[in-house]
Short mmCIF file of C-alpha atoms in Angstrom, two decimals:
data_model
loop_
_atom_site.label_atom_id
_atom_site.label_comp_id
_atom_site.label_asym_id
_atom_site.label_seq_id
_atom_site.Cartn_x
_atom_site.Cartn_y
_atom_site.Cartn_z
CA UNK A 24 66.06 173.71 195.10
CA UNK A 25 69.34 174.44 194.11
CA UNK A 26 71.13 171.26 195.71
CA UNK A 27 68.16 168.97 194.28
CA UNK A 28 68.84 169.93 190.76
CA UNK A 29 72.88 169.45 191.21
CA UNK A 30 72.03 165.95 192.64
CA UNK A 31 70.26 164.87 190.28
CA UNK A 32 72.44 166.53 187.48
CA UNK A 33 75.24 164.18 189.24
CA UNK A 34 73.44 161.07 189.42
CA UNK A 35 72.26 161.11 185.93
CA UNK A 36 76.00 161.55 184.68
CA UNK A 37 77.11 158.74 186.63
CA UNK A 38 74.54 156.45 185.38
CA UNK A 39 75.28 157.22 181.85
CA UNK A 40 78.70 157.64 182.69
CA UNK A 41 78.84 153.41 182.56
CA UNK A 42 78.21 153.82 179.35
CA UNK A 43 80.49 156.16 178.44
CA UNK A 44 83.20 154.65 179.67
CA UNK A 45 85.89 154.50 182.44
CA UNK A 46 83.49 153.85 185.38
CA UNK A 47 84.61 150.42 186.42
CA UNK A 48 86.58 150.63 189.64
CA UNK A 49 89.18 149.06 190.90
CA UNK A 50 92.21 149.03 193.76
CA UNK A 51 94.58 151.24 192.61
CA UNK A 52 97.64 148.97 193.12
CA UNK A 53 98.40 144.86 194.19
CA UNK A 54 101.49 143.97 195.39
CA UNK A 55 102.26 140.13 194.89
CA UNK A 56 105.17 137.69 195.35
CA UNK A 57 106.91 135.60 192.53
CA UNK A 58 105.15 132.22 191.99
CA UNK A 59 102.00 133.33 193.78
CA UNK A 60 98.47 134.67 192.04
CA UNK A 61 96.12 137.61 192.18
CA UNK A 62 92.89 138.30 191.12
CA UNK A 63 91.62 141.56 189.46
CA UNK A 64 88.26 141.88 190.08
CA UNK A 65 85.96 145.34 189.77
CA UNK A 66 84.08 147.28 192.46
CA UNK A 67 81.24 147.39 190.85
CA UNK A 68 80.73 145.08 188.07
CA UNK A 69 77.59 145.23 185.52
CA UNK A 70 75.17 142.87 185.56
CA UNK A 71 76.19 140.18 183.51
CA UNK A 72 72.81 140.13 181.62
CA UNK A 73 73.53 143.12 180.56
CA UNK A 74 77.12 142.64 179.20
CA UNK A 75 77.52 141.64 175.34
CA UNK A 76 81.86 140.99 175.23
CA UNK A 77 84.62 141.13 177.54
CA UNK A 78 88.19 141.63 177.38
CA UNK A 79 90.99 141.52 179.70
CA UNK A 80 94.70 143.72 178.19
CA UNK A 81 97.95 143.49 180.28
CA UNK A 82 99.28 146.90 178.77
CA UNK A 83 98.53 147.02 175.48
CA UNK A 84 98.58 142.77 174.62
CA UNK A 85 95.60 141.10 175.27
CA UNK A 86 94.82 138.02 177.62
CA UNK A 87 91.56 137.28 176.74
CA UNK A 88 88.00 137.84 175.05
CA UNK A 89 84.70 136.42 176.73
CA UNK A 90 81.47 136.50 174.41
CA UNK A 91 78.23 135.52 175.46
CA UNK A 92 78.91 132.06 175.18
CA UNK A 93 82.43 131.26 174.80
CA UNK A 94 85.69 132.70 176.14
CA UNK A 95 89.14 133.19 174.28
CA UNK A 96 92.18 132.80 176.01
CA UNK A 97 95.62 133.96 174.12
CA UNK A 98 98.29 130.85 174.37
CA UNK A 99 100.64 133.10 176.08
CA UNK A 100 98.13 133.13 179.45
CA UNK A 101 97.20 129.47 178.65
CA UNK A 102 96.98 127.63 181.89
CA UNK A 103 97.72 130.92 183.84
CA UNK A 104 94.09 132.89 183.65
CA UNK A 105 90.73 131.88 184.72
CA UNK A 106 87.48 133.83 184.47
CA UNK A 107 84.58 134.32 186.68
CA UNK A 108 81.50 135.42 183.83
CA UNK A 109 79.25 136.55 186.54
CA UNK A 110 81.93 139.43 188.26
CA UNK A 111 84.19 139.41 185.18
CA UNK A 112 87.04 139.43 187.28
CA UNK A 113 89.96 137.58 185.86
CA UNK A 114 93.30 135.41 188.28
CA UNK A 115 96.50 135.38 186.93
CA UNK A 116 98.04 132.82 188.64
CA UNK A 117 102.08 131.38 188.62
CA UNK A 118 103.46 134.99 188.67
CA UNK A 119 106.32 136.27 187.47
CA UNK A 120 108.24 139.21 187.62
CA UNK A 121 107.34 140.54 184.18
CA UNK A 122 103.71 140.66 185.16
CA UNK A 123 104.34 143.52 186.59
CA UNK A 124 102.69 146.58 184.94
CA UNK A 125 98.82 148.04 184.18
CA UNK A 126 95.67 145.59 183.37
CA UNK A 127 92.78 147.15 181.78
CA UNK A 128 88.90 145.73 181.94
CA UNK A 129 86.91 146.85 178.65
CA UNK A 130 82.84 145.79 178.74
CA UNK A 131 80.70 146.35 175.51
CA UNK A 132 76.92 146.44 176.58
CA UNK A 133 74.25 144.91 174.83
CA UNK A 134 72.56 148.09 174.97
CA UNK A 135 75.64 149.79 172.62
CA UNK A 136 77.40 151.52 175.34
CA UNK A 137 81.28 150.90 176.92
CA UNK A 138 82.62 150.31 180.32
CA UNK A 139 86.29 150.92 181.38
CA UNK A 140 88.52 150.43 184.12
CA UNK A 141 91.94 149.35 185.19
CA UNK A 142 94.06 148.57 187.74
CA UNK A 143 97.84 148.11 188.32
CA UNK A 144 100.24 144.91 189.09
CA UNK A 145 103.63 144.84 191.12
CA UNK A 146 105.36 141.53 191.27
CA UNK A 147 108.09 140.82 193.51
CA UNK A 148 110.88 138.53 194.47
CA UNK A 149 111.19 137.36 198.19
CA UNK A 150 113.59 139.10 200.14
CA UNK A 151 116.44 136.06 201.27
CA UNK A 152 120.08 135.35 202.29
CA UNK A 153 120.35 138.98 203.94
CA UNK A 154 123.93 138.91 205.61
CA UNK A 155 126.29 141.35 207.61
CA UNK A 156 130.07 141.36 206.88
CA UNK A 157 132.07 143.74 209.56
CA UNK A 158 135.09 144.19 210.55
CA UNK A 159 137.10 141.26 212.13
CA UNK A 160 140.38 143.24 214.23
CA UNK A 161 139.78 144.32 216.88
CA UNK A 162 138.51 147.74 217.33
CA UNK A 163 140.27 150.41 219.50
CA UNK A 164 138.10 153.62 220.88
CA UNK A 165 139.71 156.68 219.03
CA UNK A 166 142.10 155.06 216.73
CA UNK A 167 140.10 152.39 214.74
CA UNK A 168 137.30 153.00 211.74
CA UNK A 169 134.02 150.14 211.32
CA UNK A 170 132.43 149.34 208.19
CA UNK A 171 129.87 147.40 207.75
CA UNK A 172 128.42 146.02 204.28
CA UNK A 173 124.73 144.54 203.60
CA UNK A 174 124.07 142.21 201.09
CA UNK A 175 121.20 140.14 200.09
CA UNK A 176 118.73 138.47 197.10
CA UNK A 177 115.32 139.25 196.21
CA UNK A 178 113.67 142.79 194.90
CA UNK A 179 114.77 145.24 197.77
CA UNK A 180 112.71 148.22 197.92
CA UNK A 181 114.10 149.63 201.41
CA UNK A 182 117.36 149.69 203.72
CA UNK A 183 116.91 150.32 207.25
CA UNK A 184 119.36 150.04 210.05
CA UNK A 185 118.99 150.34 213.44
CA UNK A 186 121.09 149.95 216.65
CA UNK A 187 119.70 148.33 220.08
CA UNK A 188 116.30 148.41 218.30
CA UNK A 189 116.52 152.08 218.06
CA UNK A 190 116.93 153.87 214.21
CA UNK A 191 120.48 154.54 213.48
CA UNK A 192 120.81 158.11 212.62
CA UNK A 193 123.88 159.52 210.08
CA UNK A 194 126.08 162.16 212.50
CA UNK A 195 129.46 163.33 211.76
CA UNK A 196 131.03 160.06 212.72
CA UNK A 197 128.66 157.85 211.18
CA UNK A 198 128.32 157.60 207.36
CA UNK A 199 125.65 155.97 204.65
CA UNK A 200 126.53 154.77 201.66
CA UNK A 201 124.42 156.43 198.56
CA UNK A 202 122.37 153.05 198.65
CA UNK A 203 121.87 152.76 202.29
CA UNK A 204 123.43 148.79 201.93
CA UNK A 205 126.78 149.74 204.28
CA UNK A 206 127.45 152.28 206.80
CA UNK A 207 130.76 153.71 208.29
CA UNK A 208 132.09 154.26 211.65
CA UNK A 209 135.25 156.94 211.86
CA UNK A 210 136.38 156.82 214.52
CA UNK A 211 135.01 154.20 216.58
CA UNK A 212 133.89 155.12 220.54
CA UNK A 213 132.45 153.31 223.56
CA UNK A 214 129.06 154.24 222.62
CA UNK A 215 128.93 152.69 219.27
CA UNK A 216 129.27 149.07 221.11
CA UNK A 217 125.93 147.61 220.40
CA UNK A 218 123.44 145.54 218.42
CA UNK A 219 123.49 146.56 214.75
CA UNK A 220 120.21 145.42 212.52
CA UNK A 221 120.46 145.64 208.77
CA UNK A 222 116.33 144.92 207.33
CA UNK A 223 115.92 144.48 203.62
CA UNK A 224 111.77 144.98 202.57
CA UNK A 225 109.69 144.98 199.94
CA UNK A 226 106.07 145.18 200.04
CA UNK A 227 105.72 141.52 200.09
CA UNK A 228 108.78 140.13 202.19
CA UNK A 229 111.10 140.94 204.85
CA UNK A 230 114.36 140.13 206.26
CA UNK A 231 116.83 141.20 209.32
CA UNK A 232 119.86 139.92 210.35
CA UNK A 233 122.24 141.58 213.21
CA UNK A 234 125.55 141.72 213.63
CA UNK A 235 127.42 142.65 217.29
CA UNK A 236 130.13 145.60 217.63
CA UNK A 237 133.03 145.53 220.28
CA UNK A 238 134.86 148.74 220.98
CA UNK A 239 138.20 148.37 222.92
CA UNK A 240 138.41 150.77 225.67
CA UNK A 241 140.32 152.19 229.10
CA UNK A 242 141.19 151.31 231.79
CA UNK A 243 140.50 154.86 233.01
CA UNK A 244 137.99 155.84 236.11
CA UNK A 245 140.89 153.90 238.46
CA UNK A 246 139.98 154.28 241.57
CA UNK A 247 140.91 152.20 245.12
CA UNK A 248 138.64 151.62 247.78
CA UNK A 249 139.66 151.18 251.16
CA UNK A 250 140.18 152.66 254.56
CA UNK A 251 142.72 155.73 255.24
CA UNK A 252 143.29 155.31 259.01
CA UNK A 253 143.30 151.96 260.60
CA UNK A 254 144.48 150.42 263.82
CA UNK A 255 146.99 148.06 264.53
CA UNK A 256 146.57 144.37 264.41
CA UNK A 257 143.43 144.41 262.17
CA UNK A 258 142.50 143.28 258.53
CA UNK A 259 142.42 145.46 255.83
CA UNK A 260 140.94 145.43 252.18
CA UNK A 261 142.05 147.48 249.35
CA UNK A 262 139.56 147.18 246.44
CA UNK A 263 140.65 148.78 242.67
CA UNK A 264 138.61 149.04 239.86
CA UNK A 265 138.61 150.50 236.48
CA UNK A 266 136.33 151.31 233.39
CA UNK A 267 137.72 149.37 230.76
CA UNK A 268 136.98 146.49 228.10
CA UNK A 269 137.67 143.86 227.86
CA UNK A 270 138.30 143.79 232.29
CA UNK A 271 141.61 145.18 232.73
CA UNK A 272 144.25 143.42 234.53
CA UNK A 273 146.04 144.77 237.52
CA UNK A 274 148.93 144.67 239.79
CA UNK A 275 149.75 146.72 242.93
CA UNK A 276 152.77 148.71 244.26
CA UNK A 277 153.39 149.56 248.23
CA UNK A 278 155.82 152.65 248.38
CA UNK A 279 157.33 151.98 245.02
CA UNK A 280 158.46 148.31 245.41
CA UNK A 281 155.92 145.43 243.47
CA UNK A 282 154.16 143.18 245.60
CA UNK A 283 153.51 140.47 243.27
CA UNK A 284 149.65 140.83 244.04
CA UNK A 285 147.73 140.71 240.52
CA UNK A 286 144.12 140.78 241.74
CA UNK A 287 141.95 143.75 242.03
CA UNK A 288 141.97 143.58 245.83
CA UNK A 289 144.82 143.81 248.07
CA UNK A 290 144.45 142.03 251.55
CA UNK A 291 146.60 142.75 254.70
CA UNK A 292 145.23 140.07 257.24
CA UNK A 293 147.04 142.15 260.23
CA UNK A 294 147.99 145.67 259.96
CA UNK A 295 151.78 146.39 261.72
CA UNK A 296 153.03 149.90 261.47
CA UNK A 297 155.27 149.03 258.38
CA UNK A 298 151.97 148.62 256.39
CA UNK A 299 152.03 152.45 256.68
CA UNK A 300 152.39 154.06 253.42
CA UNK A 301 150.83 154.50 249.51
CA UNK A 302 149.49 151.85 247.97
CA UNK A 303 149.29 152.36 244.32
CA UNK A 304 147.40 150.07 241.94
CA UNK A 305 147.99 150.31 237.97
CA UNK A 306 144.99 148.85 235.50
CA UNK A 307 146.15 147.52 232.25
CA UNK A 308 144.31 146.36 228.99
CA UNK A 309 145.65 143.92 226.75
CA UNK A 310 143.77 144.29 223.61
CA UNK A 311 144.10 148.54 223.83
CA UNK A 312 147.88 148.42 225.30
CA UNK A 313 147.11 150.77 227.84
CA UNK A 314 147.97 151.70 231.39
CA UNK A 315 146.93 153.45 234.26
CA UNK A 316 147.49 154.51 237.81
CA UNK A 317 145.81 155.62 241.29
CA UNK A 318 147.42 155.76 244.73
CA UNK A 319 145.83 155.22 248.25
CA UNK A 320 147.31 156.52 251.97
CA UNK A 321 146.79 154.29 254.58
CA UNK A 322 147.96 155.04 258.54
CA UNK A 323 148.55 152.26 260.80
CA UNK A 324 148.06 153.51 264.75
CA UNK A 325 147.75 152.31 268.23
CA UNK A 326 144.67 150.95 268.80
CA UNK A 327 142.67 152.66 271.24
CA UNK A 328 138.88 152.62 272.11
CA UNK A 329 139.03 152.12 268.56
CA UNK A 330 141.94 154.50 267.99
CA UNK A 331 141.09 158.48 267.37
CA UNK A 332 140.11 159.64 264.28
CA UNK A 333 141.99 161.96 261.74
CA UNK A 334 139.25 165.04 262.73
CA UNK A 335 139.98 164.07 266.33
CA UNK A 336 143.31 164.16 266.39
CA UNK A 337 142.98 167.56 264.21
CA UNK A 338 140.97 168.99 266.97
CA UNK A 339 143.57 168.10 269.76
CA UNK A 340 146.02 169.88 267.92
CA UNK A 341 143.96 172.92 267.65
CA UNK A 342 143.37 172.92 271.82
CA UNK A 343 146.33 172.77 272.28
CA UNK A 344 147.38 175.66 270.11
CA UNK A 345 144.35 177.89 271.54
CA UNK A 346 145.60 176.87 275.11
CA UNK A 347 148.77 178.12 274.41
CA UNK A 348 147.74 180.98 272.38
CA UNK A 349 145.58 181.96 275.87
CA UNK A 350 148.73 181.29 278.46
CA UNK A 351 150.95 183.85 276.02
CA UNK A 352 148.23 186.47 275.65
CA UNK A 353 147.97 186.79 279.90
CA UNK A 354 151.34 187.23 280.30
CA UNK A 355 151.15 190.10 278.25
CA UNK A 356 148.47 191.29 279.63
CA UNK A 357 149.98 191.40 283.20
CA UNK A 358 153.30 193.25 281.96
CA UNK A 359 151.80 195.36 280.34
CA UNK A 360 149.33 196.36 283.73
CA UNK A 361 152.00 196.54 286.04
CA UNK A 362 151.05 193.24 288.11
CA UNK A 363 154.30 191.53 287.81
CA UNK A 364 156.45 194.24 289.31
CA UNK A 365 154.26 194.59 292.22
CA UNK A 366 154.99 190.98 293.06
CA UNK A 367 158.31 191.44 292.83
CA UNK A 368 158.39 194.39 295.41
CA UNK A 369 156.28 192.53 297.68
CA UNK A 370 158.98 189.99 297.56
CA UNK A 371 162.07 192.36 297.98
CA UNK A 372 160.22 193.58 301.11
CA UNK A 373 159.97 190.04 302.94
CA UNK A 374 163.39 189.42 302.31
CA UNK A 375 164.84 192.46 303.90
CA UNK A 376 163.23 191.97 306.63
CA UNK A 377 164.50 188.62 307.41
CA UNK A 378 168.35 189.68 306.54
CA UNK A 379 167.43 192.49 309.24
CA UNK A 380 166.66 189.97 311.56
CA UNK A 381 169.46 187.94 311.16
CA UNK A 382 171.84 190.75 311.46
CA UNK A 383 171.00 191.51 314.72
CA UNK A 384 171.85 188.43 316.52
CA UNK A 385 175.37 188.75 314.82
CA UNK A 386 175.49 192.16 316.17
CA UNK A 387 175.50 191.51 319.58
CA UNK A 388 177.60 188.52 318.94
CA UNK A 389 180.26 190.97 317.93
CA UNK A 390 179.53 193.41 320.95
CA UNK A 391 180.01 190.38 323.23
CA UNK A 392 183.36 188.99 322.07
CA UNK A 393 185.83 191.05 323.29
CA UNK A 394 188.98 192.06 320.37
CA UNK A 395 186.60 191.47 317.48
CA UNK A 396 185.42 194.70 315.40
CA UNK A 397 182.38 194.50 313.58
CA UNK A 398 182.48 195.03 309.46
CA UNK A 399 179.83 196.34 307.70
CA UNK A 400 177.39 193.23 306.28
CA UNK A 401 176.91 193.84 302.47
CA UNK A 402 173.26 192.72 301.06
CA UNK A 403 172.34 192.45 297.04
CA UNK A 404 168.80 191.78 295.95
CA UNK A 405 168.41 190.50 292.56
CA UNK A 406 165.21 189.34 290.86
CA UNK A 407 163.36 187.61 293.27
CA UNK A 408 165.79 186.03 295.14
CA UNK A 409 167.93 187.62 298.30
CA UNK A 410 171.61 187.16 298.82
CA UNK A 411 173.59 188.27 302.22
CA UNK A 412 177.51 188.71 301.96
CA UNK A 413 178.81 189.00 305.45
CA UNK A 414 182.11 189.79 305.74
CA UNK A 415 184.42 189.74 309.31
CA UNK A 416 187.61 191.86 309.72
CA UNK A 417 189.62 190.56 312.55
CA UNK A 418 191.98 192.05 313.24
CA UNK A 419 195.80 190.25 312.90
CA UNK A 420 197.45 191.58 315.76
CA UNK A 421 199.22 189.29 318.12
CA UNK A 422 197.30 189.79 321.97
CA UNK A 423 199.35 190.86 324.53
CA UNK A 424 199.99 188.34 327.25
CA UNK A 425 198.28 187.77 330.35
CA UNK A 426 199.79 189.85 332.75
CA UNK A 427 201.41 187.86 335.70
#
């Protein structure tokens, strides 16, 4: 019950409210270009049977006054304004910048009452000749500072800038200007290379132009490419390469002494073991003035099955050494248990027995000859090996004669 009675409460104020006043509705706002025309025209007009004079204000001047059977135009709006009696709207055509402001819509009915309304007008110049002006030296990563300043004709409402088609953002390197029309770069880096946008709106008209940023870099990153072992009598290639911009140039070195090769790849066509030795290659920029360095080993060896490998020739070594290692620790280990000695006993044994034997053929050699005396035979053992000193004493007296 409650709800019905509000309802109708509201519907019966906003049918009297026409009469009241300040019911006619319109767009809030129209946004229109120099030279072109707009038409202000209400929501929802009265019936024209109804309506008893019309007028049409731009701020507080009027533009015209429409009675019931003729219409008044003032000669400031002459040849700029029609009217359409049935909607009441009115067109303002051939616009110019100082049309910009409030129109108001006042209705007298024939009934006595008032209508009101109005609406607002925003004229603007096309956006045109948007340019970029940047800077024209060279630019140098860490050393060098970019401005660039937009300019442009027409009513600019917004600045934007962008980068690659992304927004540019303000960061402690990059700064705006209080008007957004130039931004600064300090100092410049690799990154910052790029696409730079500069758009100029308004509501009616658009414009973007781009401008292109170049930052001087490097060379750093050098590095060679390239094989460290290699056998004899094949071809070898040696690429460099480095980050820099522009491309750097480059020049090699082969164990200190140039080799007049300025490319970025260095080509032995048959390896001989000379070719042995560091191979360095230097990157240089022109624009930045800057230089630098990396060094490569290469090994020329005998081909073999392809020649052995570095980790193959590591693992050699290391048999060997283990081998070695093994031989050393068994020799120890037989001193120390007493095996060695044995063997040497065994030894001494078999060699006195064969001096006994051969001193007892001399024996009764000396037994048998008659005016020889036997000596005592002297023996030394050393080591392993057996040494027999014999030694004869005959004696120096003359023999006596043979008896007759």
């Amino acid at each position: 019950m409650v709800s019905n009675k509000l309802y109708c409460t509201l519907w019966i104020l906003s049918f009297f409210g026409q009469y009241l006043g300040a019911d006619l509705q319109f767009p809030e706002l129209a946004n229109k270009a120099i030279g072109g025309s707009v038409v202000f025209a209400s929501d929802n007009p009265p019936n024209s049977t109804s309506v008893n004079t019309v007028q049409w204000h731009f701020g507080t001047s009027a533009i015209l006054t429409a009675l019931a059977d003729s219409v008044s135009i003032v000669p400031a709006y002459s040849g700029r304004v029609l009217f359409d009696r049935n909607t009441l709207a009115l067109e303002l055509q051939n616009l110019r910048l100082d049309d910009s402001g409030k129109y108001s819509l006042t209705v007298a009915t024939n009934s006595g009452g008032t209508l009101k309304g109005e609406t607002s007008l925003q004229v603007f110049e096309n956006i045109t000749n948007v340019r970029l002006v940047g800077p024209e030296e060279p630019l140098i990563e860490g050393e060098s500072s970019a401005n660039i300043t937009s300019d442009g004709t027409g009513s600019i409402t917004s600045v934007q800038w962008m980068k690659d088609n992304s927004p540019l953002s303000p960061s402690n390197s990059i700064i705006f200007s209080s008007d957004n029309r130039s931004v600064s770069i300090s100092p410049v880096h690799r990154s910052d290379t790029g696409e730079y946008q500069c758009t100029y709106s308004n509501p009616i008209s658009s414009e973007t132009v781009n401008l292109s940023l170049i930052i001087n870099y490097g060379p750093d990153d050098v590095s060679i490419q390239g094989e460290v072992v290699v056998d004899l009598g094949v071809r070898v290639l040696l690429s460099c390469s480095a980050n820099s911009e522009p491309a750097a140039s480059f020049s090699w070195k082969f164990n200190g002494t140039d080799t007049n090769v300025t490319t970025d790849t260095f080509i032995i066509e048959q390896t001989n073991f000379t070719d042995s030795g560091d191979y360095e290659c230097t990157a240089w920029n022109n624009v930045t003035g800057r230089k630098a360095s990396e060094k490569h080993a290469l090994i020329v060896q005998v081909s073999g099955g392809g020649g052995l490998t570095a980790g193959a020739i590591a693992g050699i070594v290391i048999g060997v050494l283990v081998a070695v290692a093994g031989i050393c620790g068994l020799i120890v280990y037989l001193i120390k248990t007493d095996k060695i000695p044995k063997l040497n006993q065994q030894q001494k044994g078999k060699a006195s027995g064969a001096a006994q034997s051969r001193q007892e053929p001399k024996a009764r050699e000396n037994e048998m000859s008659p005016g020889k005396m036997s000596e005592p035979i002297y023996e030394n053992y050393e080591d392993e090996n057996v040494y027999e000193n014999e030694y004869v004493n005959v004696s120096k007296r003359p023999r006596a004669p043979t008896p007759p």
